[in-house]
PDB file of C-alpha atoms in Angstrom:
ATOM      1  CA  UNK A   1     136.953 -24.686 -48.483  1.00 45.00           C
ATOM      2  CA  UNK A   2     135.960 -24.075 -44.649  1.00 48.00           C
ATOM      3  CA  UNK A   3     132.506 -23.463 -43.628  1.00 50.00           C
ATOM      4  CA  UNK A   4     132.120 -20.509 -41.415  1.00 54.00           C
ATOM      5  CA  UNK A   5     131.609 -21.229 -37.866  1.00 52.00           C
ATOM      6  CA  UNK A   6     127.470 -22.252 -36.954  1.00 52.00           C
ATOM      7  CA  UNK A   7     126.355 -20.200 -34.321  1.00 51.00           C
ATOM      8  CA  UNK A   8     125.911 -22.751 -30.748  1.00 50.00           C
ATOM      9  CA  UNK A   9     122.487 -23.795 -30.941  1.00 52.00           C
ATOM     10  CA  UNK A  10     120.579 -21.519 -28.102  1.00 52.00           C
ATOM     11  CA  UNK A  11     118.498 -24.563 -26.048  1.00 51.00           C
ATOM     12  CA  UNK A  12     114.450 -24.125 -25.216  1.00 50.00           C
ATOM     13  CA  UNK A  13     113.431 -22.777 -22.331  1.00 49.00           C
ATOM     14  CA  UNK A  14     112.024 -26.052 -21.808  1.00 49.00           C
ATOM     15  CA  UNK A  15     115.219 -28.291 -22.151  1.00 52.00           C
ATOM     16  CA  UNK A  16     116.881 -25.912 -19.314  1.00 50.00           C
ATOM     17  CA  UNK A  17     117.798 -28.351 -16.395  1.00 55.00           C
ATOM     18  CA  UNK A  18     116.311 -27.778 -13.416  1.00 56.00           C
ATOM     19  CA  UNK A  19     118.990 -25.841 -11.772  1.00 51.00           C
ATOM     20  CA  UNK A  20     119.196 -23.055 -13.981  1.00 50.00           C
ATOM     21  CA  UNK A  21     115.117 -22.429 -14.017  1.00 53.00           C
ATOM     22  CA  UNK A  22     115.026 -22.477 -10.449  1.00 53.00           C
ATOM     23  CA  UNK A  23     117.897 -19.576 -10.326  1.00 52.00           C
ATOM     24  CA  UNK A  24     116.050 -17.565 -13.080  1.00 56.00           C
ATOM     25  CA  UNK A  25     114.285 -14.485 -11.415  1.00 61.00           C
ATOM     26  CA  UNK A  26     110.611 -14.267 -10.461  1.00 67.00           C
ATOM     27  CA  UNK A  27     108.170 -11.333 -11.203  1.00 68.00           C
ATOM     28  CA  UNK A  28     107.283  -8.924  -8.504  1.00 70.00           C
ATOM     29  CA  UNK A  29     104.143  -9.075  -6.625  1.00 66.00           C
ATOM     30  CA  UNK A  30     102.190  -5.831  -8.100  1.00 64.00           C
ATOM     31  CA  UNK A  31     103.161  -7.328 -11.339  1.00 70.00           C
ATOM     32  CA  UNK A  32     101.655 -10.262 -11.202  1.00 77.00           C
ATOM     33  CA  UNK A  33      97.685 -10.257 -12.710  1.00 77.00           C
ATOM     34  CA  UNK A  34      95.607 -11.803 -10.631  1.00 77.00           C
ATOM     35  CA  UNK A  35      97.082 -10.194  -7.872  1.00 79.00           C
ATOM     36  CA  UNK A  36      95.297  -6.559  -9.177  1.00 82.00           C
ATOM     37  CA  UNK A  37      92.065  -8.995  -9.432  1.00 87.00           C
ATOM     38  CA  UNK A  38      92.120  -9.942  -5.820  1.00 89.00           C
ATOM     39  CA  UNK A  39      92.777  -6.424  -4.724  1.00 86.00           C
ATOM     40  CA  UNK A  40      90.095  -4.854  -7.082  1.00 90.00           C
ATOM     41  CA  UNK A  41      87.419  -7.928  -4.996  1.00 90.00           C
ATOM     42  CA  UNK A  42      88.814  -7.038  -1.807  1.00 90.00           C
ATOM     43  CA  UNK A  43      88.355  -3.172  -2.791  1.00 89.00           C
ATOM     44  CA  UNK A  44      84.589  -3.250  -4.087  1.00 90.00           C
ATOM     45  CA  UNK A  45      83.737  -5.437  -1.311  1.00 91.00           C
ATOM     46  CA  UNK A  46      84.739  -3.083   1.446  1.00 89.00           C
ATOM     47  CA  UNK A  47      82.745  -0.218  -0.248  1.00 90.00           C
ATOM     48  CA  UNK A  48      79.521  -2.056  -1.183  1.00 85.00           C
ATOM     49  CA  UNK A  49      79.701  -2.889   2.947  1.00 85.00           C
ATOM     50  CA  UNK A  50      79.902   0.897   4.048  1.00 87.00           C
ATOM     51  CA  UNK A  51      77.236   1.762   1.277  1.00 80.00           C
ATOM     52  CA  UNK A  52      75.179  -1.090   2.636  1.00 72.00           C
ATOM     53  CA  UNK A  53      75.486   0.280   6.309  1.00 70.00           C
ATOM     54  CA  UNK A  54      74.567   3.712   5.372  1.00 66.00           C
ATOM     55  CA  UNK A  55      71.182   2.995   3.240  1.00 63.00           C
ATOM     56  CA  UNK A  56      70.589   0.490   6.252  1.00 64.00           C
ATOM     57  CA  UNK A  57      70.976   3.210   8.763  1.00 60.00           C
ATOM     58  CA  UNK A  58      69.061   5.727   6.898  1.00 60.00           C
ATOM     59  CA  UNK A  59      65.912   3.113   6.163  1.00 57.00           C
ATOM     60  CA  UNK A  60      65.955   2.466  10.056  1.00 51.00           C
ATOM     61  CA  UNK A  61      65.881   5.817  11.267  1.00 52.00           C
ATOM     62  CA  UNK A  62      62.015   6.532   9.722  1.00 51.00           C
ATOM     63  CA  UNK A  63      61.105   3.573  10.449  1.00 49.00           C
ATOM     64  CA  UNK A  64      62.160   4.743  14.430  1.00 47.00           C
ATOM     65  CA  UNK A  65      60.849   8.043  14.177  1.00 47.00           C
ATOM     66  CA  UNK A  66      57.694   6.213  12.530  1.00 46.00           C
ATOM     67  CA  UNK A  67      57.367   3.930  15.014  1.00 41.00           C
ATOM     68  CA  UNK A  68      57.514   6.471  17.964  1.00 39.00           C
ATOM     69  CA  UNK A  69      55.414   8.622  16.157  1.00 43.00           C
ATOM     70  CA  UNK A  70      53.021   6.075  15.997  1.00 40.00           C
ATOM     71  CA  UNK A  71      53.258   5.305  19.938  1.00 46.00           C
ATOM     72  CA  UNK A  72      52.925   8.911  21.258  1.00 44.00           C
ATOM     73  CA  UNK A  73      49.683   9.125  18.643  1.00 43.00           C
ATOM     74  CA  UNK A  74      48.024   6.010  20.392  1.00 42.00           C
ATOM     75  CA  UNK A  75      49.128   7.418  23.522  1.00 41.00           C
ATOM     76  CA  UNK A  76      47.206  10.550  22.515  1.00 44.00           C
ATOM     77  CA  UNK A  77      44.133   9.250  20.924  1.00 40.00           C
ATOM     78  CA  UNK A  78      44.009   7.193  24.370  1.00 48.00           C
ATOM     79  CA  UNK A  79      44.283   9.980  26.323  1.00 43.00           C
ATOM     80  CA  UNK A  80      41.271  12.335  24.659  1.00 49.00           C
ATOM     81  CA  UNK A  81      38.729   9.810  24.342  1.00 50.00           C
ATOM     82  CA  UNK A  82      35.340  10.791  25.997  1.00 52.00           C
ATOM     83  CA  UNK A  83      32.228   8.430  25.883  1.00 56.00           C
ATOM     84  CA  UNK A  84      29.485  10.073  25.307  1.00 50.00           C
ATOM     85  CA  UNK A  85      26.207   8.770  26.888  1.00 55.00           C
ATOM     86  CA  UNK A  86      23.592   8.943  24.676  1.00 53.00           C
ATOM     87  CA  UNK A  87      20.087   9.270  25.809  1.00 53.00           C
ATOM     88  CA  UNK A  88      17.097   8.327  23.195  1.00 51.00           C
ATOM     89  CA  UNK A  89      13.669  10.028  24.577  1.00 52.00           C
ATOM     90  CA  UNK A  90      10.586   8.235  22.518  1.00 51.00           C
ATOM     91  CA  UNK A  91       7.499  10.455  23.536  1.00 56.00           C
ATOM     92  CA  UNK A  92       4.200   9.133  21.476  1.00 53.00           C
ATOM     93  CA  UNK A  93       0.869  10.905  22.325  1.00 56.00           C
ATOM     94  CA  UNK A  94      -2.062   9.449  20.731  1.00 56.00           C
ATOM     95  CA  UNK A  95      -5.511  11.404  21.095  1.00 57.00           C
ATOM     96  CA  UNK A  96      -8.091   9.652  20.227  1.00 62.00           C
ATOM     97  CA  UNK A  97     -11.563  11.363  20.094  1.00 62.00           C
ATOM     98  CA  UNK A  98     -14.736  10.956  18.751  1.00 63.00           C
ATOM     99  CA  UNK A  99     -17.733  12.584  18.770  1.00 65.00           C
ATOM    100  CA  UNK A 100     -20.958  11.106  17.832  1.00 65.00           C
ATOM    101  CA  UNK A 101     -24.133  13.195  17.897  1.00 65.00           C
ATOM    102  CA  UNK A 102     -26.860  11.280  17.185  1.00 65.00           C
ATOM    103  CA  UNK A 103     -30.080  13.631  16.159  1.00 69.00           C
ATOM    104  CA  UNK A 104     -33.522  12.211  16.524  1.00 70.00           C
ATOM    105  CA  UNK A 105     -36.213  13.589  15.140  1.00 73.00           C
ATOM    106  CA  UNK A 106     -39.165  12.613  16.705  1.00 74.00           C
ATOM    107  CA  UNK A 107     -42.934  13.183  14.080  1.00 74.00           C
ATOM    108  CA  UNK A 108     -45.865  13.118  16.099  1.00 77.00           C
ATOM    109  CA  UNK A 109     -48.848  11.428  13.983  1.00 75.00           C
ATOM    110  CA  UNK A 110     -51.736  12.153  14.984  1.00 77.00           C
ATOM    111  CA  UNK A 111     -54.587   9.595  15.993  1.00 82.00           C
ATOM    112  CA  UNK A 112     -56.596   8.969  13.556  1.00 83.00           C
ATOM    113  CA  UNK A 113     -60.582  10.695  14.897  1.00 85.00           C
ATOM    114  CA  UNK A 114     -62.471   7.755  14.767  1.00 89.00           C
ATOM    115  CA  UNK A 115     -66.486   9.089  14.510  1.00 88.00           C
ATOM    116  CA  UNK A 116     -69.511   8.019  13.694  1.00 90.00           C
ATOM    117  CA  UNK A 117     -70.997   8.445  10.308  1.00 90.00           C
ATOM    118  CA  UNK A 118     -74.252  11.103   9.329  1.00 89.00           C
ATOM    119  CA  UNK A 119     -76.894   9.223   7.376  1.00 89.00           C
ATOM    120  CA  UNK A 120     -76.566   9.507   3.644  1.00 88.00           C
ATOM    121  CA  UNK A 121     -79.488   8.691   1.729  1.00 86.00           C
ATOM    122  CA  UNK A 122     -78.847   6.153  -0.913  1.00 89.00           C
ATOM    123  CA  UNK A 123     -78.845   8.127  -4.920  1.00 90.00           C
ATOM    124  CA  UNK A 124     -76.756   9.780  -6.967  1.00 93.00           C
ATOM    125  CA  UNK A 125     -72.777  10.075  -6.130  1.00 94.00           C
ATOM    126  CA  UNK A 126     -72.534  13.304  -7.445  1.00 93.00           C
ATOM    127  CA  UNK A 127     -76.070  14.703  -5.911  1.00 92.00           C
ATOM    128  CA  UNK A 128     -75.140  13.361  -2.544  1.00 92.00           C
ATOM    129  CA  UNK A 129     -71.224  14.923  -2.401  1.00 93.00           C
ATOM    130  CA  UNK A 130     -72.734  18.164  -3.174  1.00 92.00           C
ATOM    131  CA  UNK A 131     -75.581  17.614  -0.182  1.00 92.00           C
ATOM    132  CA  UNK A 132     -72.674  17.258   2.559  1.00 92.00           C
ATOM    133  CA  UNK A 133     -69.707  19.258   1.318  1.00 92.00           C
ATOM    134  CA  UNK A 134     -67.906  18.804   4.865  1.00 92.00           C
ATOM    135  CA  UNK A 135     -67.438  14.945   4.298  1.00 93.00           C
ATOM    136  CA  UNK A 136     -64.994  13.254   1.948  1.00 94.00           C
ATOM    137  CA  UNK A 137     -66.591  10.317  -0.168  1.00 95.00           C
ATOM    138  CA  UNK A 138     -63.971   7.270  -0.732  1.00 94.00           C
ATOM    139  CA  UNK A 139     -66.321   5.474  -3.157  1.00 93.00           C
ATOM    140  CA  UNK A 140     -65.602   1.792  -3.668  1.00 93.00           C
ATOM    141  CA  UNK A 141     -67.308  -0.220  -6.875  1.00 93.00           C
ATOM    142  CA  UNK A 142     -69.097  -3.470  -4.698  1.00 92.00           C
ATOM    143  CA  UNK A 143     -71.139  -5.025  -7.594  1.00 91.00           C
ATOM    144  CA  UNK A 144     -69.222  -7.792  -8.002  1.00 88.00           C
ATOM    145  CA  UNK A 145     -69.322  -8.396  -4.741  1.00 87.00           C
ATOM    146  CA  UNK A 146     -73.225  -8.208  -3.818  1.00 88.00           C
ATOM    147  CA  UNK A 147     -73.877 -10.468  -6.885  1.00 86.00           C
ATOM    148  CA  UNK A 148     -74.575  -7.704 -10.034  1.00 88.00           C
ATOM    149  CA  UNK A 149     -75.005  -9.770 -13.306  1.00 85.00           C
ATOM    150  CA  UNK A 150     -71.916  -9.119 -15.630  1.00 76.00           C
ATOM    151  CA  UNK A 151     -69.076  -8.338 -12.509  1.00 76.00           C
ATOM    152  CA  UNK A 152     -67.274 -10.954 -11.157  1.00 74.00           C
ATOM    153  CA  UNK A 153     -65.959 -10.311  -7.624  1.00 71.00           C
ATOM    154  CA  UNK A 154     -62.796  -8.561  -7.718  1.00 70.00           C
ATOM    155  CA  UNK A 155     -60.585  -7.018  -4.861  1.00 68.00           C
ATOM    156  CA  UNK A 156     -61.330  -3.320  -5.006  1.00 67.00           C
ATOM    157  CA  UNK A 157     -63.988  -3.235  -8.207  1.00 77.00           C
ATOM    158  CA  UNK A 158     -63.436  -0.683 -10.867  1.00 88.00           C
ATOM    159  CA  UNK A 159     -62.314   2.828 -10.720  1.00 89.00           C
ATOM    160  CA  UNK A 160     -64.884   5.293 -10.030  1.00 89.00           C
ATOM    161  CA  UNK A 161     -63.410   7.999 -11.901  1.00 83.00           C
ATOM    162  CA  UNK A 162     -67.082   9.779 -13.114  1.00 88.00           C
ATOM    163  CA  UNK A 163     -68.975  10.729 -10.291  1.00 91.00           C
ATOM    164  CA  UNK A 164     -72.375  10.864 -12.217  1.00 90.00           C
ATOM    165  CA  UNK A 165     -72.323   7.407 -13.413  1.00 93.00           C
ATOM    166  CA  UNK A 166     -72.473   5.859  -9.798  1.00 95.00           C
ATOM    167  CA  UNK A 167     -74.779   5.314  -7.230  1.00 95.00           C
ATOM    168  CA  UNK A 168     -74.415   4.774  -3.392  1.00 95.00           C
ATOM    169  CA  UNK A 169     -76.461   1.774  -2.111  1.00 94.00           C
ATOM    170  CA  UNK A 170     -74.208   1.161   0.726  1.00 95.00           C
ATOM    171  CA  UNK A 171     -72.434   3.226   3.012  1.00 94.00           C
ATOM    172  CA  UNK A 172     -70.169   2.701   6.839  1.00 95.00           C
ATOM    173  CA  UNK A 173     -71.685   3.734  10.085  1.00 92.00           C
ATOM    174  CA  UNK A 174     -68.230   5.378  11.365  1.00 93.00           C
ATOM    175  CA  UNK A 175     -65.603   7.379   9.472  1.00 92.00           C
ATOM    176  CA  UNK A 176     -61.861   8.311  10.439  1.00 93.00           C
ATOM    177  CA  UNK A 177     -61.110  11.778  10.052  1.00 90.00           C
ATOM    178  CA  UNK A 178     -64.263  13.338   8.104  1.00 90.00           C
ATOM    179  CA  UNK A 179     -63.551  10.283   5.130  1.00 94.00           C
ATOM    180  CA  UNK A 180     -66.519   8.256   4.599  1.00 94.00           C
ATOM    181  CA  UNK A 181     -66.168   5.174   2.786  1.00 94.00           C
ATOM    182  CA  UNK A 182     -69.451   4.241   0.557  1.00 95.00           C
ATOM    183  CA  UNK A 183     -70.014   1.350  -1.645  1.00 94.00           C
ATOM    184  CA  UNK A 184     -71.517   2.634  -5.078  1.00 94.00           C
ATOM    185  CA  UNK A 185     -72.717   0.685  -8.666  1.00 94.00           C
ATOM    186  CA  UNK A 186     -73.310   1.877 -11.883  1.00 93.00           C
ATOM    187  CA  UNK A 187     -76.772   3.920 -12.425  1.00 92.00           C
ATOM    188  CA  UNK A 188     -77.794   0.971 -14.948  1.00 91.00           C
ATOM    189  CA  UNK A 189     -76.941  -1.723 -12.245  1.00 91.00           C
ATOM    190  CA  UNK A 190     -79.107  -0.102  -9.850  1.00 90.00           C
ATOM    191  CA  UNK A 191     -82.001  -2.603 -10.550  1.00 90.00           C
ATOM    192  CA  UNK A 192     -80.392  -5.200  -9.645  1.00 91.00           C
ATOM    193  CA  UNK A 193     -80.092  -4.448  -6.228  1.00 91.00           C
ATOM    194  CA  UNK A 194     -82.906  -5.180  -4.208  1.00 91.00           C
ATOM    195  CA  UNK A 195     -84.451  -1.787  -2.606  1.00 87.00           C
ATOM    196  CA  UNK A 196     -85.153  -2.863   1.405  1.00 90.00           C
ATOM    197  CA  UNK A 197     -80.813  -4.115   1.114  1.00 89.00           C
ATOM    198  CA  UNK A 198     -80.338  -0.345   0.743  1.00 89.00           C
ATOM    199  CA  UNK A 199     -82.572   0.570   2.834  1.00 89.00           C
ATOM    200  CA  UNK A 200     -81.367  -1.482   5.628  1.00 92.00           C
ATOM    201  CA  UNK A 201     -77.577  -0.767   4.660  1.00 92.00           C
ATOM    202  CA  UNK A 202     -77.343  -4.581   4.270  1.00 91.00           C
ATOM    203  CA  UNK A 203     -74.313  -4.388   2.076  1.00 93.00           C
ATOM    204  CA  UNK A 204     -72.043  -2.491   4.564  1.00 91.00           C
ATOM    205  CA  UNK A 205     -70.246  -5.635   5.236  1.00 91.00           C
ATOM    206  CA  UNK A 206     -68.571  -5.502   2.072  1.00 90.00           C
ATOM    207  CA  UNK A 207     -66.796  -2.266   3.190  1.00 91.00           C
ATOM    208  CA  UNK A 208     -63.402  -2.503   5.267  1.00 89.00           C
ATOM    209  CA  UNK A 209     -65.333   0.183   7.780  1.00 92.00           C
ATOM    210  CA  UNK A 210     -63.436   1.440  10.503  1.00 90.00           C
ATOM    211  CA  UNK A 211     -64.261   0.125  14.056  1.00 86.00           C
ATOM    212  CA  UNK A 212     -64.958   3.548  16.321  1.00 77.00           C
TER     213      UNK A 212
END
């Protein structure tokens, strides 16, 4: 029995000798892969540099027109300034003024009329007022000071306050303006006064009589 005839075994690319891969044909160019890559790099690059030159232009042009703007308004601002002087005016007025009036008021006293005194017979304080109406009696109590029993000597005696109870035994030789100062006691201290000290105004002393 005969086999049928085995196909010749094809060989692997890889056991080809050398001569036959070298005369097997190459791809084209714009077949290749990474030949699209490089051209797609070389593409984008090209427009990302004219984009990039526009926006470039387009920022630099206001920044120009900014900048010259900016020059002719300094050149402007320059140009227009005015200084002012200014002038400060301090006026002070002060008016000071015082008036003093100064009123004096002059009161004229009269001088006391120093004269000399009537006789007034020693008795009664009341009987003797009523004898000479035109003088004024300033009746001062002396018994303590003449030496009555019972008074001590005080400054001024008692108040003679009851004209009928008193008694002149003394009396000043001058008086100042119609007042006539007369030392009196009590009616009931009369005795012990002795009569010729009266009579002879002995006690007159005791007044403070005015000197004419």
């Amino acid at each position: 029995m005969s086999l049928p005839p085995s196909e010749p075994e094809q060989p692997n690319e890889g056991d080809l000798p050398s001569w036959l891969e070298e005369a097997k044909p190459k791809k084209p160019l714009w077949k290749r892969w990474w030949i699209w890559a490089i051209a797609t790099v070389v593409v984008l690059t090209v427009i990302g540099s004219i984009v990039g030159t526009e926006e470039t232009n387009e920022t630099a042009s206001p920044e120009s027109s900014t900048a010259a703007s900016a020059e002719t308004t300094t050149t402007t601002v320059e140009t227009t300034t005015t200084t002012v002087p200014t002038t400060t005016t301090a006026k002070t007025t002060t008016t000071a003024k015082t008036t003093t009036t100064a009123k004096t008021t002059t009161t004229t006293v009269p001088t006391p009329v120093v004269a000399s005194a009537p006789l007034v017979n020693p008795g009664p304080l009341a009987f003797r007022k009523g004898q000479n109406p035109d003088i004024d009696f300033e009746a001062i109590d002396i018994a303590g000071e003449i030496g009555v029993p019972g008074e001590e000597k005080v400054n001024g005696g008692r108040v003679v306050y009851n004209d009928s109870n008193w008694t002149i035994v003394a009396q000043c030789e001058s008086m100042v303006d119609n007042v006539l100062k007369v030392g009196v006691v009590k009616e009931d201290e009369r005795s012990f006064v002795p009569g010729m000290a009266i009579t002879n105004n002995t006690f007159r002393h005791v007044l403070d009589c005015p000197i004419p």
